[in-house]
CSV table of C-alpha atoms and ligand atoms in Angstrom, one decimal:
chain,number,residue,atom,x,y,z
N,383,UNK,CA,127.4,105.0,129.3
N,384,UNK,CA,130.3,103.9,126.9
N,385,UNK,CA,130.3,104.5,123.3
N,386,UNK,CA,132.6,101.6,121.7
N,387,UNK,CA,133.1,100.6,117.8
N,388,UNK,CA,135.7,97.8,118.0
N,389,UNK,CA,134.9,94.1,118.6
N,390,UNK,CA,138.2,93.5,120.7
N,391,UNK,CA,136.7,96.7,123.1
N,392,UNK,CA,133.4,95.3,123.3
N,393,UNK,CA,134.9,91.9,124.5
N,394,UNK,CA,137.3,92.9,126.7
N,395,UNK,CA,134.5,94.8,129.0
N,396,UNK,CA,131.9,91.7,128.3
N,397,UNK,CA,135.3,89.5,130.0
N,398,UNK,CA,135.0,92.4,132.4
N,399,UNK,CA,131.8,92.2,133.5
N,400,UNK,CA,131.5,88.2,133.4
N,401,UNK,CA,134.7,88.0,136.0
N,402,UNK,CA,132.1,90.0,138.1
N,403,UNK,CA,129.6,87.6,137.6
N,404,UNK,CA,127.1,90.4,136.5
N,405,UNK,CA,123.9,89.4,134.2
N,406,UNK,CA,123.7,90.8,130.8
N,407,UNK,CA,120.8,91.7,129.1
N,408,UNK,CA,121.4,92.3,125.3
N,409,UNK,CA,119.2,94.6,123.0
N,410,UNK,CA,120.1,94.1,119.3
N,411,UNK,CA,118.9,96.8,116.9
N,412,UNK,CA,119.7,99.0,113.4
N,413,UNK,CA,119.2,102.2,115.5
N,414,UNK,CA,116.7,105.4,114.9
N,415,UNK,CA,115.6,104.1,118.3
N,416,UNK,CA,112.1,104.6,118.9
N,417,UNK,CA,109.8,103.5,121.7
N,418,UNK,CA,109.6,100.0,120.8
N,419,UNK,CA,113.4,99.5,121.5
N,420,UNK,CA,113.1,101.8,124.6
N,421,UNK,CA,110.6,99.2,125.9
N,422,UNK,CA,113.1,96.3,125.2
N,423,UNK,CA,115.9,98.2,127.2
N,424,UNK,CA,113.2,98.7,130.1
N,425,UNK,CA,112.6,95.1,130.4
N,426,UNK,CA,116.8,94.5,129.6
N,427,UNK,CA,117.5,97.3,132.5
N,428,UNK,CA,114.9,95.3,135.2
N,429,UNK,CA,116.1,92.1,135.1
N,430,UNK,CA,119.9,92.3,134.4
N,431,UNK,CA,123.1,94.0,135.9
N,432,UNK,CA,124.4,95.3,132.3
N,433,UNK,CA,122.7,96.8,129.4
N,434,UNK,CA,124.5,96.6,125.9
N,435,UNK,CA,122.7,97.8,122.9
N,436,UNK,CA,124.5,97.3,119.4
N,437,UNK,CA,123.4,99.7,116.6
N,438,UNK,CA,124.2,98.2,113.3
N,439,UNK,CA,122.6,98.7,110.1
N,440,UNK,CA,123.0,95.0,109.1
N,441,UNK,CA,123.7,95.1,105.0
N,442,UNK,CA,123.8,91.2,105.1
N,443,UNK,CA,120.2,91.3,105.7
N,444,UNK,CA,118.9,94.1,102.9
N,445,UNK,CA,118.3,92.6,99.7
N,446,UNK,CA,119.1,94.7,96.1
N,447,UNK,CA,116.9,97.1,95.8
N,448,UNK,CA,115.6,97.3,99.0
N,449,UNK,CA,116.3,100.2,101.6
N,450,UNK,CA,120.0,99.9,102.7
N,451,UNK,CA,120.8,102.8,101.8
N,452,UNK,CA,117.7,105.0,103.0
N,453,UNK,CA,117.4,103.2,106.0
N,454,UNK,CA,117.3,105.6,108.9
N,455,UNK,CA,120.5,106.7,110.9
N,456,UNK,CA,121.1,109.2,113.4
N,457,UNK,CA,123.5,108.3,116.3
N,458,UNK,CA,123.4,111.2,118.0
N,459,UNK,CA,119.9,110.9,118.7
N,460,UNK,CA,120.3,107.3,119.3
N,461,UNK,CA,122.8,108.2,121.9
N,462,UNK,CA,121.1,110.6,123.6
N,463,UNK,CA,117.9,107.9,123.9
N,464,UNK,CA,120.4,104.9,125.1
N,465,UNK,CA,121.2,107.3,127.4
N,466,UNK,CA,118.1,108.3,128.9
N,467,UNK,CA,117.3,104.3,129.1
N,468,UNK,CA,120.2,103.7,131.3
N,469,UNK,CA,122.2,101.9,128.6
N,470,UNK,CA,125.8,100.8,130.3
N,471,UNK,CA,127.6,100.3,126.8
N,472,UNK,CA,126.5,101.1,123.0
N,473,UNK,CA,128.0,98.7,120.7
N,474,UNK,CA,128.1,100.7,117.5
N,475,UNK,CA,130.4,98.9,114.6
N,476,UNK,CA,131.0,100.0,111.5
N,477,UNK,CA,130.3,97.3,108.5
N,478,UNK,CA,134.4,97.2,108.0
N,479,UNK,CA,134.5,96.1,111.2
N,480,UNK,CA,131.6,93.6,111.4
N,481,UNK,CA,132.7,92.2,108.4
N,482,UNK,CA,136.6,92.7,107.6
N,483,UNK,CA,136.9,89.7,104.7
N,484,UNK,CA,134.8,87.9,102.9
N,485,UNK,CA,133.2,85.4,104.8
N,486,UNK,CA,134.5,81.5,105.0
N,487,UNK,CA,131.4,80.0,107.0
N,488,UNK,CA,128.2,80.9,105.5
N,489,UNK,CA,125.0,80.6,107.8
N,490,UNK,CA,121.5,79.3,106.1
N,491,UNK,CA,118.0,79.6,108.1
N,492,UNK,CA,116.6,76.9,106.8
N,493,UNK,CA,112.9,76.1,109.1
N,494,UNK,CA,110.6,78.5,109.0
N,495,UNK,CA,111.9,80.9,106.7
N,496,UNK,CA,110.0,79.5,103.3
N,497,UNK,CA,107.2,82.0,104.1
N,498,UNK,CA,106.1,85.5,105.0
N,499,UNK,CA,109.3,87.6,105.0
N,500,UNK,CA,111.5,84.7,104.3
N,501,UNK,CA,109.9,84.2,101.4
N,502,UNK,CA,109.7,88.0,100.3
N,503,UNK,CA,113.1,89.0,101.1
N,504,UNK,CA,114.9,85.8,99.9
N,505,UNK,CA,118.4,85.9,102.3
N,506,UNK,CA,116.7,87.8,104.7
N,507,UNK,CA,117.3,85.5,107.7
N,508,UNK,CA,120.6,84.2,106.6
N,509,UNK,CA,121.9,87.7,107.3
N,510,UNK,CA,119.9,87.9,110.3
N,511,UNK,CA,121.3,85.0,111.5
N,512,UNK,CA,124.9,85.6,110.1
N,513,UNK,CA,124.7,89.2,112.3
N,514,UNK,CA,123.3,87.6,115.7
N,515,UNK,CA,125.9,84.7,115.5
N,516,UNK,CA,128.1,87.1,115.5
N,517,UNK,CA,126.9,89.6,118.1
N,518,UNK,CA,125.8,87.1,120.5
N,519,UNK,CA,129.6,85.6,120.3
N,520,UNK,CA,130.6,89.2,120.7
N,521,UNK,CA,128.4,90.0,123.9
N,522,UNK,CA,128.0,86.9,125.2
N,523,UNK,CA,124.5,88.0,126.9
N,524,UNK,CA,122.2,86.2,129.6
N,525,UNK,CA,119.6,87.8,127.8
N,526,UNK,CA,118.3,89.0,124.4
N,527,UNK,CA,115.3,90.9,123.9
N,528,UNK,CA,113.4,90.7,120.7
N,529,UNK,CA,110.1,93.1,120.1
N,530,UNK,CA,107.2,90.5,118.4
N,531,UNK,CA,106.7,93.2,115.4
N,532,UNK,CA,109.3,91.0,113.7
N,533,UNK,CA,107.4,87.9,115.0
N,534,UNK,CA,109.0,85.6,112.4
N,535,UNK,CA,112.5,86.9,113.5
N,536,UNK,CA,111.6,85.5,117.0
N,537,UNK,CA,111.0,82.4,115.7
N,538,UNK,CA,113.9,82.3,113.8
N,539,UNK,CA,116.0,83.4,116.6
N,540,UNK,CA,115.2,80.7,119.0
N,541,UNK,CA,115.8,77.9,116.5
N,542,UNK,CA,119.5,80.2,116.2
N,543,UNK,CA,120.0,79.5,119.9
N,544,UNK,CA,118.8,76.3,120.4
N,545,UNK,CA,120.8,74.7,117.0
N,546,UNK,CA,124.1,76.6,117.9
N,547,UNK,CA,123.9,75.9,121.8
N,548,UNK,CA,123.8,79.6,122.8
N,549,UNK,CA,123.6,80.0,126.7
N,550,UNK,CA,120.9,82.7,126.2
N,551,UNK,CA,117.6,83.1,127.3
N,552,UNK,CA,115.4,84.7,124.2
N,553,UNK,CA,112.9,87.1,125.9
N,554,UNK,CA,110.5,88.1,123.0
N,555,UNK,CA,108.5,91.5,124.2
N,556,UNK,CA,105.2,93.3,122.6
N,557,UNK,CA,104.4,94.8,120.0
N,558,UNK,CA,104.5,99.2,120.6
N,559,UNK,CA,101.9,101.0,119.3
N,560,UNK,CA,101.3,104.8,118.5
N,561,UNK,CA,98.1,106.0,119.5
N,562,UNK,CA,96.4,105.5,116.2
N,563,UNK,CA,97.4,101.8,116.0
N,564,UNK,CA,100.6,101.7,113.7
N,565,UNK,CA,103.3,99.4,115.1
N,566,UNK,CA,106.1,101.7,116.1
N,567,UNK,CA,108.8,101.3,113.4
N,568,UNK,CA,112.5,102.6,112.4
N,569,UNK,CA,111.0,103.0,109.2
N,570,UNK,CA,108.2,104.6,109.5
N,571,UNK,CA,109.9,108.7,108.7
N,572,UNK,CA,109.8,107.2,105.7
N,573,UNK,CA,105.9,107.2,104.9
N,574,UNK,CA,104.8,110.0,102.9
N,575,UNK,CA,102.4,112.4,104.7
N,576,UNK,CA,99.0,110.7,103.0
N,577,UNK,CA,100.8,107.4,103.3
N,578,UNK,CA,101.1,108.6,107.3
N,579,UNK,CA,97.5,108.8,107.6
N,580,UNK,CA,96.3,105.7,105.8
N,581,UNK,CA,99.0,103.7,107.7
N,582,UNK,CA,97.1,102.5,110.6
N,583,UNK,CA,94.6,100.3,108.5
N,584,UNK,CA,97.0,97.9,108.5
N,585,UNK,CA,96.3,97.5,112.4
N,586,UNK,CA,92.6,97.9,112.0
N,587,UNK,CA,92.7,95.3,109.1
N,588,UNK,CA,94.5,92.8,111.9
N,589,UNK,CA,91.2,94.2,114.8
N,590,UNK,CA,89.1,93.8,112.3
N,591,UNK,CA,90.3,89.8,111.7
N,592,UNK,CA,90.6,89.0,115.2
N,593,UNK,CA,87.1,90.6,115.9
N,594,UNK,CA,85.9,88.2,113.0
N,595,UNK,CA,88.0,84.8,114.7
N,596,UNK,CA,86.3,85.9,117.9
N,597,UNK,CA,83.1,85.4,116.5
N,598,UNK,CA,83.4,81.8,115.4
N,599,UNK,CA,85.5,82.3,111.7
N,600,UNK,CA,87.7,79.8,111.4
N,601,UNK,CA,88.5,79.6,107.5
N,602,UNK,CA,92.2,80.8,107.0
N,603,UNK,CA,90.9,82.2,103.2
N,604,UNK,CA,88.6,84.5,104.8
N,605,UNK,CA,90.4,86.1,106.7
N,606,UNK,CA,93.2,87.0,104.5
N,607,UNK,CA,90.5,87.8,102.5
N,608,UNK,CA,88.9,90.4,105.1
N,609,UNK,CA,92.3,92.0,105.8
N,610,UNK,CA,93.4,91.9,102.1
N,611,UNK,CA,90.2,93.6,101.2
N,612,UNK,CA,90.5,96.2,104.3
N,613,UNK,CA,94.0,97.3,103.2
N,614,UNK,CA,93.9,97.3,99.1
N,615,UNK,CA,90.3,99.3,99.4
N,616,UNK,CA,91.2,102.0,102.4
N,617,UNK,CA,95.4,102.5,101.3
N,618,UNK,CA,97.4,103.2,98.0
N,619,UNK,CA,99.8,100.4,99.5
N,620,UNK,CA,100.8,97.1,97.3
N,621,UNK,CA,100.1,94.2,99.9
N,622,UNK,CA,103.1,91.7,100.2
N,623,UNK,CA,101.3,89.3,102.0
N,624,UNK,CA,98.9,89.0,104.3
N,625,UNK,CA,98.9,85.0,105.5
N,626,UNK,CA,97.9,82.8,108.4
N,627,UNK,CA,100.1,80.2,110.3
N,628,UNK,CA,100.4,78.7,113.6
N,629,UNK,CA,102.9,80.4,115.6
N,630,UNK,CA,105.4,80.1,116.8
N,631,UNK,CA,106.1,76.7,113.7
N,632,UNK,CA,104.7,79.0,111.2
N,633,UNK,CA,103.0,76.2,109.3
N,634,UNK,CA,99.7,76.6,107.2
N,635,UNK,CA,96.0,76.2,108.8
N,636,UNK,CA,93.1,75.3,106.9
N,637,UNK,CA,90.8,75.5,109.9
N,638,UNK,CA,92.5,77.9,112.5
N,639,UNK,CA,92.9,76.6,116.0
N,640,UNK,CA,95.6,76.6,118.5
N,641,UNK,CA,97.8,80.1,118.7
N,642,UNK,CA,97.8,81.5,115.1
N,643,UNK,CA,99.8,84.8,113.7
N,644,UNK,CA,97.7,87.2,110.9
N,645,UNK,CA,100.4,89.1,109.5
N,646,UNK,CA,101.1,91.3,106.6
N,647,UNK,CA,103.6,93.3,104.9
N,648,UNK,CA,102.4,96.1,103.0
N,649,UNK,CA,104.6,98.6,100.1
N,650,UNK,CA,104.3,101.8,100.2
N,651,UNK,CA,106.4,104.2,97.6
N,652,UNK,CA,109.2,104.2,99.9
N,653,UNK,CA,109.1,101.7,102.6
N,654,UNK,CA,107.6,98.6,103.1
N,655,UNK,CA,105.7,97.9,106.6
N,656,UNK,CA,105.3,94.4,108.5
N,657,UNK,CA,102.0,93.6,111.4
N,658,UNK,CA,100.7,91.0,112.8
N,659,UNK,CA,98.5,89.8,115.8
N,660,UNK,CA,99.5,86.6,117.2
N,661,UNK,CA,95.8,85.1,118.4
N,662,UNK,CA,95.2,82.1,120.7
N,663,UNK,CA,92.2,80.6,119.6
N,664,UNK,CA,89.9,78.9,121.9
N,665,UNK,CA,91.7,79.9,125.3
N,666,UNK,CA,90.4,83.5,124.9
N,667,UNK,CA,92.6,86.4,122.9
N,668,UNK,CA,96.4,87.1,123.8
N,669,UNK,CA,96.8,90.1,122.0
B,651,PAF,O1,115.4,93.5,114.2
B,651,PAF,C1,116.5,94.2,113.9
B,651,PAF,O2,116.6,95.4,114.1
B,651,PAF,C2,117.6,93.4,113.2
B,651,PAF,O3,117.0,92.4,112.3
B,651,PAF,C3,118.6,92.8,114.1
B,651,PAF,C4,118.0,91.8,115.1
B,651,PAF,C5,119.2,93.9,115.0
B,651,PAF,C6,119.7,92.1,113.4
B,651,PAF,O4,120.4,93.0,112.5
C-alpha cells in the first residue's frame, strides 16, 4: 500500500494504472475509519483491480461553529486499517494542497439540498460537491462507493455525476450497525458516556416507525411524530429534524407510498448524529 499527499503523485499512478487498463474502485472518506468504510473497501476490493481511499477532512463542507476542528483524526490508525483492507494507495492531502488559492469556479448543489441536512447545514453540499469534483478529477475511478448513512449525500452525488458527465458508476452500500443499533459513525468518540448509552434510540425510534408503516400508517405527521416523541422522551438530545420524503427525489409525502426515507439528525453536547431507514412501501420492507 502507498501513502501519497500530492495531487500530481496521486495522478501520475491513476495514468499508471489506466495505461494498464485496470478498474478503479474509489472510497472517499474524512478518516477515523471505522467499520462502515471497511465495508465500502470490501465491496471496492471485490469488484475492481485498484483500491484508492482519500482521507481528507473536508473544511469546505463544516459550517462555523460546527466540528472542524474536533472532528476525529488519527492516521496512523487509519493506516494501519487501509492496510488490513487491502488498500493499494491512500490519498491523504493536506487542505494547502486541496485548496492552494482561493477558488475561481464556485460549485452550488442546487436539487435536493433545500431539506434535511441541506437545510441544517446551509453550504453543506456545495463543499461536498466542490471536494468530490475535485477528487473524482484527481482519481478518475470506475467506481465510488458511498455508505447510505449519508443517504442525502447519495442523492446528491449522483445528480454530481450525472450533471458533470463523470464516467463513474455510484455504488451506494448499507448502512453498519453496532450491535445495539447505532449507525457506525466517525463521530461517534465524541458522545459522552450517558449520551453513549441513550444513543441507539435514534435507531429504535426509526424500528419503531417502520413497525408502525408496516402496519397500515400512512400519515407522514405521525410518524415524525412517533419518532420525534421516542427520541425527545428517552435522550437529552436536541432533534434537528426528523422528516419524511420519497427517496431517492427527497420530495414531501402527505400520504406515504412508493420508497420513502425517515431520517433524523439529533445534537448532542458535542456532536450531532444523522439516521434514517429508507422503506419501500407496498413491495414489502428494504431495510
Ligand atoms: O462522507 C464523507 O465522509 C464526506 O462527505 C466525503 C464524501 C468524503 C466528502 O468530503
Amino acid at each position: 500500500m502507498k501513502v501519497i499527499t500530492t495531487i500530481r503523485e496521486m495522478q501520475f499512478e491513476i495514468n499508471r494504472q489506466k495505461n494498464q487498463s485496470i478498474s478503479i474502485g474509489f472510497v472517499p472518506t474524512m478518516g477515523f475509519l471505522h467499520e462502515g468504510h471497511l465495508t465500502l473497501i470490501k465491496k471496492a476490493r471485490k469488484e475492481n483491480d485498484v483500491v484508492v481511499l482519500s482521507i481528507f477532512v473536508n473544511p469546505l463542507q463544516f459550517g462555523p461553529g460546527e466540528d472542524y476542528d474536533s472532528y476525529p483524526r488519527d492516521f496512523e490508525r487509519d493506516r494501519a486499517l487501509a492496510e488490513s483492507g487491502q488498500v493499494d494507495f491512500v490519498f491523504f492531502p493536506s487542505v494547502e494542497e486541496m485548496y492552494p488559492s482561493s477558488p475561481s469556479i464556485k460549485i452550488t448543489a442546487l436539487n435536493r439540498t433545500d431539506v434535511l441536512c441541506g437545510k441544517s447545514r446551509p453550504g453543506h453540499f456545495n463543499g461536498v460537491a466542490t471536494v468530490l469534483t475535485k477528487l473524482f478529477n484527481i482519481v478518475r475511478p470506475h467506481r465510488a462507493y458511498f455508505g447510505l448513512k449519508d443517504a442525502q449525500q447519495v442523492a446528491v452525488v449522483d445528480g454530481l455525476i450525472k450533471d458533470f458527465n463523470f464516467p463513474i458508476e455510484l455504488r451506494p452500500v448499507d448502512i453498519i450497525r453496532e450491535q445495539d443499533g447505532l449507525a457506525k459513525s466517525s463521530r461517534n468518540v465524541n458522545l459522552l458516556p450517558e449520551e453513549r448509552i441513550q444513543a441507539p434510540v435514534l435507531f429504535n425510534s426509526l424500528q419503531t416507525a417502520k413497525m408502525s408503516i408496516e402496519s397500515g400508517e400512512r400519515n407522514t405527521q405521525n410518524i415524525i411524530s412517533i419518532v420525534s416523541k421516542m427520541i425527545t422522551m428517552e435522550t437529552n438530545g436536541l432533534i434537528d429534524y426528523v422528516e419524511v420524503y420519497s427517496y431517492p427525489q427527497l420530495k414531501p409525502l402527505e400520504r406515504l407510498s412508493g420508497t420513502v426515507i425517515v431520517a433524523i439528525a439529533v445534537k448532542f453536547s458535542r456532536v450531532r448524529l444523522i439516521d434514517n431507514l429508507i422503506i419501500e412501501i407496498d413491495e414489502g420492507i428494504l431495510e
